[in-house]
PDB file of C-alpha atoms in Angstrom:
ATOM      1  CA  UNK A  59      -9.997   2.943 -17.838  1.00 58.00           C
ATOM      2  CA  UNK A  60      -9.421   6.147 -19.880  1.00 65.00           C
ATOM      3  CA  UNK A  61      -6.142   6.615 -21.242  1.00 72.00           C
ATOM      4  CA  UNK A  62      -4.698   9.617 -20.341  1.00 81.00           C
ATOM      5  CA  UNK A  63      -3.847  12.585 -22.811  1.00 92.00           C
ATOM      6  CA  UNK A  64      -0.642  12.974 -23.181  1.00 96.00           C
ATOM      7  CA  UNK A  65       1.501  15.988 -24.523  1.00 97.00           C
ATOM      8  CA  UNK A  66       4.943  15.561 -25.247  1.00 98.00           C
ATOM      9  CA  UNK A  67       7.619  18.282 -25.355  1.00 97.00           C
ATOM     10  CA  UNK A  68      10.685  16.988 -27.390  1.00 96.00           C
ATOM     11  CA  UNK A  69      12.609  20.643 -26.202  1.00 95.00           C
ATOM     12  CA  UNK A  70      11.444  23.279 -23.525  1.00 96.00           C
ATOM     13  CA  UNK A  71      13.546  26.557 -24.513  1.00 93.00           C
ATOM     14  CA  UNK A  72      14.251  27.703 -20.917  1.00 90.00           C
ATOM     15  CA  UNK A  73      16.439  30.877 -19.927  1.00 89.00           C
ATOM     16  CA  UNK A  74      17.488  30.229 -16.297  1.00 90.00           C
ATOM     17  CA  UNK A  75      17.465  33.177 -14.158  1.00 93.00           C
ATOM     18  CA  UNK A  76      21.306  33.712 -13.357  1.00 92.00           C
ATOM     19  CA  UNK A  77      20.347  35.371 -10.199  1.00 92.00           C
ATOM     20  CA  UNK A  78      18.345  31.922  -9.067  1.00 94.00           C
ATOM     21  CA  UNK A  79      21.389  30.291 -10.226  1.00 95.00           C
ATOM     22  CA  UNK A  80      23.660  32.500  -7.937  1.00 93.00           C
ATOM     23  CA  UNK A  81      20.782  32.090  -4.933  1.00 93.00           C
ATOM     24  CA  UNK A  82      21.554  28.038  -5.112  1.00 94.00           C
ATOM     25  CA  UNK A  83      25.371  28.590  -4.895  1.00 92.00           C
ATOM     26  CA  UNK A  84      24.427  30.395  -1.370  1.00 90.00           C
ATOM     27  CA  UNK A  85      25.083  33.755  -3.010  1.00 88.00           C
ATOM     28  CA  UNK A  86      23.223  36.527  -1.046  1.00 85.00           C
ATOM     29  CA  UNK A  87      22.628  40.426  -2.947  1.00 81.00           C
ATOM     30  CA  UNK A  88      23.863  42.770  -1.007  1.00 81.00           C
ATOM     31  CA  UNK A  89      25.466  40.491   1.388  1.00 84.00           C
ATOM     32  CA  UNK A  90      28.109  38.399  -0.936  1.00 82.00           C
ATOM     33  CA  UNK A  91      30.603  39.645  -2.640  1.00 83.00           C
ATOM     34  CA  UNK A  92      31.880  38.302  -6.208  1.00 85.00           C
ATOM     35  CA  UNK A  93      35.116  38.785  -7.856  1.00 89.00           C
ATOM     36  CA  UNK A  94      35.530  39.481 -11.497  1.00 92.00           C
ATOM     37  CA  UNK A  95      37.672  36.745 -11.613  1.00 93.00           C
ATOM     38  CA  UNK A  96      34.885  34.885 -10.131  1.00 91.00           C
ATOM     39  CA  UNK A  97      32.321  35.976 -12.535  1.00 90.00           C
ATOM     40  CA  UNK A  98      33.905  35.290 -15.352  1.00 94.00           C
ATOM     41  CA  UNK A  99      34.452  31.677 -13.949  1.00 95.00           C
ATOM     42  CA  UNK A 100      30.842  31.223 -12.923  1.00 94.00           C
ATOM     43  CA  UNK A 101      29.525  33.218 -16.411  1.00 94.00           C
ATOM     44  CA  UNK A 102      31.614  30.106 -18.493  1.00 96.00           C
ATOM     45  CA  UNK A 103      30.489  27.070 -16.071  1.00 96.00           C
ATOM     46  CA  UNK A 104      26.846  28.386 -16.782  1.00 95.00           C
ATOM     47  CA  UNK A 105      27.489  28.557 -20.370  1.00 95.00           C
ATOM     48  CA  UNK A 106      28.803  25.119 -20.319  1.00 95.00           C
ATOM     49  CA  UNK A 107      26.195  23.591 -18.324  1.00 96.00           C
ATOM     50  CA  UNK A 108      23.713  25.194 -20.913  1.00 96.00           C
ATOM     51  CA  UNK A 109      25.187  23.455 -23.614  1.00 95.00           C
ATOM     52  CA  UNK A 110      24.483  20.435 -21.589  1.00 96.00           C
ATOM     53  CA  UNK A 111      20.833  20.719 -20.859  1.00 96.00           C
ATOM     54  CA  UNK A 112      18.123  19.205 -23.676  1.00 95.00           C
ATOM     55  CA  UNK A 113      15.115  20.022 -21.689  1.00 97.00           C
ATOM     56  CA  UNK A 114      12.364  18.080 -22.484  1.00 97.00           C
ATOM     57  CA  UNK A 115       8.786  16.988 -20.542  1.00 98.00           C
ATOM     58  CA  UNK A 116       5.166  15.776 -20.713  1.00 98.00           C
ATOM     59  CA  UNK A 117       2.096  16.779 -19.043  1.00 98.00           C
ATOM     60  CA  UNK A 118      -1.455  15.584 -18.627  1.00 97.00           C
ATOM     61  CA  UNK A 119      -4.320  16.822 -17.136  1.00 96.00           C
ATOM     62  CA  UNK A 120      -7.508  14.196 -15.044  1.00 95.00           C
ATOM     63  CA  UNK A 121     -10.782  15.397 -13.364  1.00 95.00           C
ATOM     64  CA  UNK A 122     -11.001  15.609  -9.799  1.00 96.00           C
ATOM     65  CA  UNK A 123     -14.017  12.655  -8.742  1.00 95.00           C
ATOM     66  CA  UNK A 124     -13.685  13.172  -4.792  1.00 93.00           C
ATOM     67  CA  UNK A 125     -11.892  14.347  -2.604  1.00 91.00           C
ATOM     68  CA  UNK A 126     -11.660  13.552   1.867  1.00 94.00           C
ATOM     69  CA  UNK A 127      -9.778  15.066   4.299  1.00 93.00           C
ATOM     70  CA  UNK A 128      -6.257  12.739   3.101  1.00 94.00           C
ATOM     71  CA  UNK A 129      -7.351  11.481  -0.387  1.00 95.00           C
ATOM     72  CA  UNK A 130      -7.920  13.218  -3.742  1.00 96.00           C
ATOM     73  CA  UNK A 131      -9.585  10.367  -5.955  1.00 96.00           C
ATOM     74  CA  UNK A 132      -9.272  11.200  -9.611  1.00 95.00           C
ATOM     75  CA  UNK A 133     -11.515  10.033 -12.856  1.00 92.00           C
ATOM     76  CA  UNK A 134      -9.690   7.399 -13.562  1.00 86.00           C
ATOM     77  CA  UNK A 135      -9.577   5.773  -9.863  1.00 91.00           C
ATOM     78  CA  UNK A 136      -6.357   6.418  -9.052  1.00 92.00           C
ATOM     79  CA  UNK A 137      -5.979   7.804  -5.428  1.00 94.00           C
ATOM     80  CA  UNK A 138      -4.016  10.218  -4.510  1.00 96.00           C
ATOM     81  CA  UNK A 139      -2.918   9.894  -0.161  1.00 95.00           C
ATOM     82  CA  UNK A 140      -2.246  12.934   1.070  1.00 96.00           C
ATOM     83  CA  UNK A 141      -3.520  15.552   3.917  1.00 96.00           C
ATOM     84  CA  UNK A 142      -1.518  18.178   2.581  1.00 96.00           C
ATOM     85  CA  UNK A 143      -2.209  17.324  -1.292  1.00 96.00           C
ATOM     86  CA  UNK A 144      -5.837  17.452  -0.516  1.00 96.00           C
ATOM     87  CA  UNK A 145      -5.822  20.839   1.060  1.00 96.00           C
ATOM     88  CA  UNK A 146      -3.673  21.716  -1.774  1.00 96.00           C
ATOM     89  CA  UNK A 147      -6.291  20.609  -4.195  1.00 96.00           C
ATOM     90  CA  UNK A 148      -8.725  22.317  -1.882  1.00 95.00           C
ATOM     91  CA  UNK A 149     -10.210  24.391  -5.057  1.00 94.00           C
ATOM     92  CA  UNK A 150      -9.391  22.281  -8.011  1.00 96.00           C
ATOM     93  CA  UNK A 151     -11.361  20.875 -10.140  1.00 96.00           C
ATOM     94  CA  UNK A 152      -8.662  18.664 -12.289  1.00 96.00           C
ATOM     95  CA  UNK A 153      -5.192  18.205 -11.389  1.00 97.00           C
ATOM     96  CA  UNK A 154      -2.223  18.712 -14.204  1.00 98.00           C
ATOM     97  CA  UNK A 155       0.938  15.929 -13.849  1.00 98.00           C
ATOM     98  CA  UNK A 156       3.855  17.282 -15.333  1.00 98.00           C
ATOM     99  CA  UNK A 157       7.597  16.150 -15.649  1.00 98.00           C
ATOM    100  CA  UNK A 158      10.674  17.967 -17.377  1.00 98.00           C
ATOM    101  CA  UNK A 159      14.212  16.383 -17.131  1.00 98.00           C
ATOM    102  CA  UNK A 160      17.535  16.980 -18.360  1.00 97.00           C
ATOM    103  CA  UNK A 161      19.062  14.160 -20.570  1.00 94.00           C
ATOM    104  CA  UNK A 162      21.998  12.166 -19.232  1.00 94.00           C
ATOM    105  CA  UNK A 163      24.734  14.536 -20.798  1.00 96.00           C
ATOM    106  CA  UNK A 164      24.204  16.685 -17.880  1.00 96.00           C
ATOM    107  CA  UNK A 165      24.161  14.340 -15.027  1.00 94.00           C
ATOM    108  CA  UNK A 166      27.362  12.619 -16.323  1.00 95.00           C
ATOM    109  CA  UNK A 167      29.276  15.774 -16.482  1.00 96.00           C
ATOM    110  CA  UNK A 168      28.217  17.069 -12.920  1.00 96.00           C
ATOM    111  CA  UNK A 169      29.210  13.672 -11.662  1.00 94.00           C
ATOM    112  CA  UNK A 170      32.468  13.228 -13.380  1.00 95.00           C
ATOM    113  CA  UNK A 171      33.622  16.841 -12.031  1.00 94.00           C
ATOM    114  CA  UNK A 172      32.972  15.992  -8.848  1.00 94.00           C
ATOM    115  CA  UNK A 173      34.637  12.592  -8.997  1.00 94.00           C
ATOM    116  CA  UNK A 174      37.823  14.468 -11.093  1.00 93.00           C
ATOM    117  CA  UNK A 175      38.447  16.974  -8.164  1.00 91.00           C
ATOM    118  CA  UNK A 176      36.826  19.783  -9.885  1.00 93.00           C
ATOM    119  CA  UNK A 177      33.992  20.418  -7.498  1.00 94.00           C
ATOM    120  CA  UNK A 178      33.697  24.436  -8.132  1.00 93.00           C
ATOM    121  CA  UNK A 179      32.925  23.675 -11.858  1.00 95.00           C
ATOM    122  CA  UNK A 180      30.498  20.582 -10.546  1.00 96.00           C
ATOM    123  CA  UNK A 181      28.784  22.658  -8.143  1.00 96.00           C
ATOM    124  CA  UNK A 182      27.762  25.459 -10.631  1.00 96.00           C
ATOM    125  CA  UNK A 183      27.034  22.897 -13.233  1.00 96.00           C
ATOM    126  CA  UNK A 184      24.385  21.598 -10.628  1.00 96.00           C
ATOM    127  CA  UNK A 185      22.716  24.713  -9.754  1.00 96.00           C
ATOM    128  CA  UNK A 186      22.702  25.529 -13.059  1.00 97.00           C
ATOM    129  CA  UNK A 187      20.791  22.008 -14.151  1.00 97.00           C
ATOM    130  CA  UNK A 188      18.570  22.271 -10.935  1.00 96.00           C
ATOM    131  CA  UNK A 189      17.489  25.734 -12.185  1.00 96.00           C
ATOM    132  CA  UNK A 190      16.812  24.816 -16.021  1.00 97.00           C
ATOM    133  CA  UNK A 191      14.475  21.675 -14.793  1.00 97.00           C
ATOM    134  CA  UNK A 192      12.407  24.043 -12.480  1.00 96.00           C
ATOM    135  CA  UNK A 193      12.549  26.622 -15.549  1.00 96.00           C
ATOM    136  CA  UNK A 194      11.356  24.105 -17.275  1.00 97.00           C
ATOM    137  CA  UNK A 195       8.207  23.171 -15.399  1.00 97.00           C
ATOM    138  CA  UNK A 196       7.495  26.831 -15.310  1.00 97.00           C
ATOM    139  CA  UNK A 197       7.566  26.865 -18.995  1.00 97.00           C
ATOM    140  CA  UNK A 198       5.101  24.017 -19.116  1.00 97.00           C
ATOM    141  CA  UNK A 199       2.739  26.075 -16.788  1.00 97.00           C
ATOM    142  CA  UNK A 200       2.956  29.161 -18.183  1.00 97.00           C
ATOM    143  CA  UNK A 201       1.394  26.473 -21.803  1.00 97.00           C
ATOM    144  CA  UNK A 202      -1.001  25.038 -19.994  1.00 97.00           C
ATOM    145  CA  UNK A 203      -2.460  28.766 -18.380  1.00 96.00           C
ATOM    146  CA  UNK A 204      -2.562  30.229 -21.937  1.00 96.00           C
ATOM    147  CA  UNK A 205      -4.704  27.422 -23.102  1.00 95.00           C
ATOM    148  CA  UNK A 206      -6.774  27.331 -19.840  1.00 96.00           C
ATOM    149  CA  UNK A 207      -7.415  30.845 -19.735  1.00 94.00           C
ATOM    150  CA  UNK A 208     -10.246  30.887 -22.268  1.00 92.00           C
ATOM    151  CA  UNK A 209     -11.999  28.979 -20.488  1.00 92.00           C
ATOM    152  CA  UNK A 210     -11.896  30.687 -17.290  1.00 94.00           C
ATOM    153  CA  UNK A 211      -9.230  29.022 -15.432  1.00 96.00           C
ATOM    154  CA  UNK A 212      -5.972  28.951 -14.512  1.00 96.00           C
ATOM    155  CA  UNK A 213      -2.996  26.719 -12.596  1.00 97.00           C
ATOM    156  CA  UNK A 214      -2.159  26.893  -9.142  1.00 96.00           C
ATOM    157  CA  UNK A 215       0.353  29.203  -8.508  1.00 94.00           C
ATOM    158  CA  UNK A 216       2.455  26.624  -6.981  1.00 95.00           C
ATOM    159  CA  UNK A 217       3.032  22.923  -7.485  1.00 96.00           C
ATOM    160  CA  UNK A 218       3.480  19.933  -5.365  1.00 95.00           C
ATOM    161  CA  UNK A 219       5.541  16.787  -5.618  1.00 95.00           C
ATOM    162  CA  UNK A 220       5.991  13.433  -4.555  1.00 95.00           C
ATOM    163  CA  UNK A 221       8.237  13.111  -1.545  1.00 94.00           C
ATOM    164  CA  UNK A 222       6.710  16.709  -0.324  1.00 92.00           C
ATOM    165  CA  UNK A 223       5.273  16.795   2.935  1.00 92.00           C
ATOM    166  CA  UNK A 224       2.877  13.488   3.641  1.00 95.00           C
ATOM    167  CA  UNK A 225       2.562  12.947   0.039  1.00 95.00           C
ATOM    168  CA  UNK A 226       4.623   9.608  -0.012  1.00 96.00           C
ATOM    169  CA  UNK A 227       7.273   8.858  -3.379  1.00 96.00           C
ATOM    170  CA  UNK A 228       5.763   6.110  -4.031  1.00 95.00           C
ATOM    171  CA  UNK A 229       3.112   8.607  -6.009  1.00 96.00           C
ATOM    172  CA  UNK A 230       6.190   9.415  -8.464  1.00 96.00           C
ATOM    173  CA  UNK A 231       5.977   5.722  -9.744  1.00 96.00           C
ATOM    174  CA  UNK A 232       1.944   6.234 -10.127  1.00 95.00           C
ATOM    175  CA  UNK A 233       2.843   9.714 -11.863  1.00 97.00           C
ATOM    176  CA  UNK A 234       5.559   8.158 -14.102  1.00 97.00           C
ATOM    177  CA  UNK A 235       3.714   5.321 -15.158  1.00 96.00           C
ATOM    178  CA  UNK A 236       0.453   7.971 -16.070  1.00 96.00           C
ATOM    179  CA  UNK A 237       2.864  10.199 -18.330  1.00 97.00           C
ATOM    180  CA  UNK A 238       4.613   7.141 -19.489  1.00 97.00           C
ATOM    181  CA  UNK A 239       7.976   8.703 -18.944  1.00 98.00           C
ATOM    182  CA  UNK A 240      10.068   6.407 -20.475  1.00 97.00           C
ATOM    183  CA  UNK A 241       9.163   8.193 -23.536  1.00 97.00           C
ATOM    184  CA  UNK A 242      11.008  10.758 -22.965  1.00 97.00           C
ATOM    185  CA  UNK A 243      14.155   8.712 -21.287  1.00 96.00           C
ATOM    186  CA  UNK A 244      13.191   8.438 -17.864  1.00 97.00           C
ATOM    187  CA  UNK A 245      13.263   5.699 -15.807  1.00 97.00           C
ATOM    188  CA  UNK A 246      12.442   5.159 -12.248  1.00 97.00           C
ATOM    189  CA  UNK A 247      13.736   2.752  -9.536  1.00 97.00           C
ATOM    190  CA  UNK A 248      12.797   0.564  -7.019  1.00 96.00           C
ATOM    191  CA  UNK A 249      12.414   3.249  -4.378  1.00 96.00           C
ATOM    192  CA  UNK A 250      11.032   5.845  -6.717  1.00 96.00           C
ATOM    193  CA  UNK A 251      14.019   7.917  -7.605  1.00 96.00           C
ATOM    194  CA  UNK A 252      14.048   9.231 -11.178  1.00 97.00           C
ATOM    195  CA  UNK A 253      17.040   9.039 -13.378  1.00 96.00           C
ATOM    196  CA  UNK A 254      17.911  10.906 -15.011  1.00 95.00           C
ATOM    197  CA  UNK A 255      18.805  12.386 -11.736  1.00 94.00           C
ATOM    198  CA  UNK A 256      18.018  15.979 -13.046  1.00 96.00           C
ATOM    199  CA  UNK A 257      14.204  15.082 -13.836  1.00 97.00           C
ATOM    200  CA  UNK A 258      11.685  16.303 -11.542  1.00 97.00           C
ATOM    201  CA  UNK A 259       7.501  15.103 -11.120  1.00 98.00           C
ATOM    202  CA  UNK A 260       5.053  17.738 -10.572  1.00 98.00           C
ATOM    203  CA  UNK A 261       1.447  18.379  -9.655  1.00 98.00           C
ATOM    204  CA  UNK A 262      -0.361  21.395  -9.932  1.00 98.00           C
ATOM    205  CA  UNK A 263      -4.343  22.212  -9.573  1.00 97.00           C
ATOM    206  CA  UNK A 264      -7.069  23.555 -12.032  1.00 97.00           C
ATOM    207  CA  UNK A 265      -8.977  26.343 -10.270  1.00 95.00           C
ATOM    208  CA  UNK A 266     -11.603  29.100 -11.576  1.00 92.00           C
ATOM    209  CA  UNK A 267      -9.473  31.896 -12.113  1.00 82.00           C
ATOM    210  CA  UNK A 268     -10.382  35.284 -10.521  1.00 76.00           C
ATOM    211  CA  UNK A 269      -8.221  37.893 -12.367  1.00 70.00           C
TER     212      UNK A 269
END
């Protein structure tokens, strides 16, 4: 079997969007109102939380052999079980795996705040961590279209996941063990959850770009 190609990010600089930050703590524009006092509070959590983060992540990229109705079958063999994946994939030609997490600094902190009785602080430091490891997929997309682009192509605009739809988690173990995550301080359990907890598995699709 081919081994797969690899590329390692050791840090993803990511600038989270503070107003995707805000949208996770159930702020609405135009509809909830924030306090300067407020503010100020949320503006140092984030700032904390930031110093927290080490983004890192990995990404690979594997032709497309077949694909049915519920399967995508990929060059290497591995199969892919999924209805909604396949219609996903509908007009890919090769799909891209891709991971980004965190580092345990973060995780620990959110979780000690909340077990300390300082759940405001925990709460921001969460949205703040979910939004980073989503920035940081985005960052790894926005790599892979510049180097795609040449050639014609470009990503999906969206991306898919194990644990999404009918795509069962056990697919995050077949991801993790493709990227080899523990490279980069992941590890997985026995039902599929990643840990660090803020780590996320992707998948997007390689298309013939239009634009």
């Amino acid at each position: 079997m081919k081994a797969p190609d690899v590329k390692y990010f050791e840090h993803i600089p990511v600038e989270p969007n503070r107003n995707l930050i805000l949208a996770r703590l159930g702020y609405r524009k135009g509809i909830t109102a924030i306090s300067e006092k407020d503010n100020m509070f949320i503006d140092a959590a984030v700032k904390r939380a930031l110093l927290l983060c080490n983004a890192r992540g990995a990404f690979c990229r594997s032709k497309i052999n077949k694909r049915s109705a519920n399967k995508v079958v990929l060059e290497n063999g591995i199969e892919l079980i999924s209805e909604k994946l396949s219609a996903f994939l509908y007009h890919s030609s090769e799909v891209v795996f891709m991971s980004s997490t965190l580092g345990r600094e973060i995780s620990d902190t959110i979780t000690g705040a909340m077990n300390n009785g300082n759940a405001s602080s925990g709460l921001v430091f969460d949205a703040v961590a979910s939004q980073v490891v989503d920035t940081a997929l985005d960052w790894m997309m926005s790599f892979i279209n510049k180097t795609i682009k040449i050639k014609g192509k470009a990503l999906t605009k969206r991306r898919f996941s194990p644990g999404y739809g009918d795509l069962n988690l056990y697919h995050q173990k077949v991801i993790y063990d493709i990227l080899d995550l523990k490279r980069i301080d992941i590890s997985i359990t026995e039902k599929f959850m990643l840990e660090p907890e803020k780590s996320v598995i992707a998948i997007a699709g390689i298309e013939v770009s239009y634009e």
